[in-house]
Amino acid sequence: MKTVFKGPVFSIESGILEEPGGVRVRRDVIRHSGSVAVLPVDQDGRLTLVRQYRCAFGGDMIELPAGRIDRGETPLQAAKRELREEVGFGARSWERIVKLVPSPGFCDETVTIYRASGLFISTAEPDPDERIEILTLPLAKALVAVHRGLIDDAKTVTALLLEERRRKVKGSAPSR
């Protein structure tokens, strides 16, 4: 595989290779440093999401605060930075929810999703090209938006469904 493009966010490798079973195929692969996303949950159980323009889809999307992992950062460090930059929050408690592989057919990006709670105000520092609208809503409204197709970002849908499951399991636990 040969690097045919190198940009600030990803690179592309292309070439002919032999896959398991001896099949020779041409492949184009996007190489990415990895991303993080954060599900911020306030003391009342409300969620903070963002609405922002996404060039690849030509419009706004509602999603978790998220971004790429910079060189030298751990996923948790990147998650803390993104939460501060995009929505102006810090958090006292961090829990890794899941690590996703969103598009394994052509891209090696992973997305590690964290749940952040014990939120406190920090200073928002969005990148110059980010126009972010902050949305705070209960989980039930976010799930309605998923079912209506208003939230269709994979990492966000995954986090919301896992949060719904978490709350159901927590609510069904026997009291002591």
XYZ file of C-alpha atoms in Angstrom:
176
model
C 0.000 0.000 0.000
C 1.233 3.460 -0.904
C 0.189 6.771 0.684
C -1.573 8.750 -2.063
C -2.905 11.567 0.105
C -1.860 13.045 3.420
C -3.953 15.732 5.099
C -4.256 17.163 8.590
C -7.055 14.791 9.636
C -6.379 11.581 7.706
C -4.304 9.981 4.987
C -5.253 7.579 2.205
C -3.316 4.494 1.218
C -3.974 2.684 -2.042
C -2.643 -0.430 -3.652
C -2.997 -4.035 -4.690
C -2.682 -6.573 -1.908
C -3.295 -10.211 -1.236
C -6.038 -10.872 1.265
C -6.538 -14.073 3.258
C -7.442 -16.879 0.903
C -5.017 -15.661 -1.749
C -7.336 -13.150 -3.395
C -5.520 -10.155 -4.930
C -7.535 -6.954 -4.746
C -7.113 -3.221 -5.009
C -7.871 -1.420 -1.761
C -8.075 2.221 -0.759
C -7.863 2.737 3.010
C -8.343 5.881 5.055
C -5.880 6.037 7.965
C -7.089 8.059 10.953
C -5.623 8.731 14.406
C -8.909 7.866 16.113
C -11.702 9.906 17.613
C -13.525 10.360 20.874
C -17.060 11.351 21.771
C -18.586 12.376 25.081
C -22.079 11.854 26.488
C -22.355 14.633 29.108
C -25.031 13.874 31.729
C -26.005 16.587 34.221
C -27.209 16.078 37.799
C -30.843 15.915 36.609
C -30.026 13.268 33.985
C -30.262 15.660 31.036
C -27.868 15.252 28.139
C -25.814 17.853 26.322
C -25.588 17.399 22.568
C -24.385 19.732 19.841
C -25.779 20.776 16.491
C -23.132 21.634 13.939
C -22.609 21.775 10.203
C -21.048 18.693 8.618
C -19.615 19.330 5.163
C -19.739 15.692 4.029
C -23.520 15.664 4.542
C -24.172 19.246 3.486
C -26.076 20.209 6.592
C -26.363 20.299 10.343
C -26.237 17.181 12.475
C -27.123 16.652 16.116
C -24.429 14.656 17.831
C -22.255 14.145 20.872
C -19.408 16.563 21.489
C -16.574 14.814 19.659
C -13.287 15.140 17.864
C -10.084 13.438 16.873
C -7.332 12.272 19.161
C -4.320 14.527 18.729
C -0.775 13.168 18.608
C 0.438 12.328 22.109
C -3.057 12.293 23.648
C -4.812 9.363 25.237
C -8.475 8.918 24.319
C -9.520 10.171 27.778
C -7.351 13.282 27.486
C -8.892 13.989 24.076
C -12.414 13.476 25.473
C -11.757 15.944 28.295
C -10.372 18.484 25.804
C -13.304 18.094 23.410
C -15.886 18.474 26.197
C -14.213 21.698 27.316
C -13.665 23.056 23.798
C -17.090 22.302 22.342
C -19.498 22.880 25.231
C -17.485 24.547 27.986
C -17.793 21.771 30.567
C -15.474 19.769 32.728
C -16.537 16.585 34.534
C -15.629 14.948 37.833
C -16.522 11.435 36.693
C -15.560 9.681 33.457
C -16.646 6.233 32.277
C -15.642 4.578 29.019
C -18.877 3.345 27.423
C -17.670 1.656 24.247
C -15.063 1.693 21.498
C -16.587 1.590 18.002
C -15.205 0.786 14.572
C -17.640 2.811 12.438
C -16.518 2.021 8.868
C -14.172 -1.006 8.794
C -14.604 -1.570 5.068
C -12.424 1.401 4.132
C -11.288 3.264 7.263
C -9.269 2.311 10.364
C -10.796 5.037 12.562
C -12.017 4.033 16.009
C -14.325 6.113 18.179
C -14.078 5.782 21.955
C -17.185 7.067 23.709
C -17.160 8.292 27.300
C -19.967 9.150 29.710
C -19.155 12.316 31.665
C -21.000 13.256 34.848
C -20.446 15.578 37.764
C -20.360 18.379 35.206
C -19.027 21.832 35.988
C -18.676 25.001 33.924
C -15.373 25.551 32.150
C -14.540 27.791 29.189
C -15.740 26.795 25.734
C -12.949 27.043 23.143
C -14.384 25.901 19.807
C -12.048 25.658 16.855
C -12.298 28.700 14.537
C -14.222 26.684 11.929
C -16.745 25.237 14.424
C -20.191 26.816 14.693
C -21.762 24.874 17.540
C -25.246 25.135 19.004
C -25.479 23.490 22.426
C -28.623 21.448 23.125
C -29.638 20.204 26.583
C -32.463 17.686 26.639
C -33.783 14.667 28.529
C -32.901 11.209 27.242
C -36.526 10.528 26.274
C -36.572 13.508 23.872
C -33.228 12.492 22.387
C -34.560 8.971 21.760
C -37.684 10.376 20.066
C -35.346 12.388 17.809
C -33.478 9.159 16.961
C -36.720 7.372 16.042
C -37.819 10.333 13.912
C -34.482 10.373 12.057
C -33.476 13.767 13.465
C -30.452 12.219 15.178
C -28.765 9.732 12.846
C -25.086 10.042 13.708
C -23.909 6.505 14.563
C -21.795 7.350 17.611
C -24.607 9.429 19.073
C -27.302 6.827 18.429
C -25.072 4.168 20.004
C -24.396 6.260 23.109
C -28.066 7.166 23.541
C -29.210 3.551 23.268
C -26.536 2.414 25.715
C -27.565 5.184 28.132
C -31.198 4.068 27.841
C -30.141 0.496 28.635
C -27.987 1.669 31.545
C -30.920 3.523 33.090
C -33.287 0.596 32.629
C -30.819 -1.823 34.225
C -30.095 0.617 37.059
C -33.821 1.145 37.618
C -34.510 -2.601 37.755
C -31.764 -3.388 40.279
C -33.144 -4.678 43.552
C -32.895 -2.212 46.423
C -30.902 -3.168 49.498
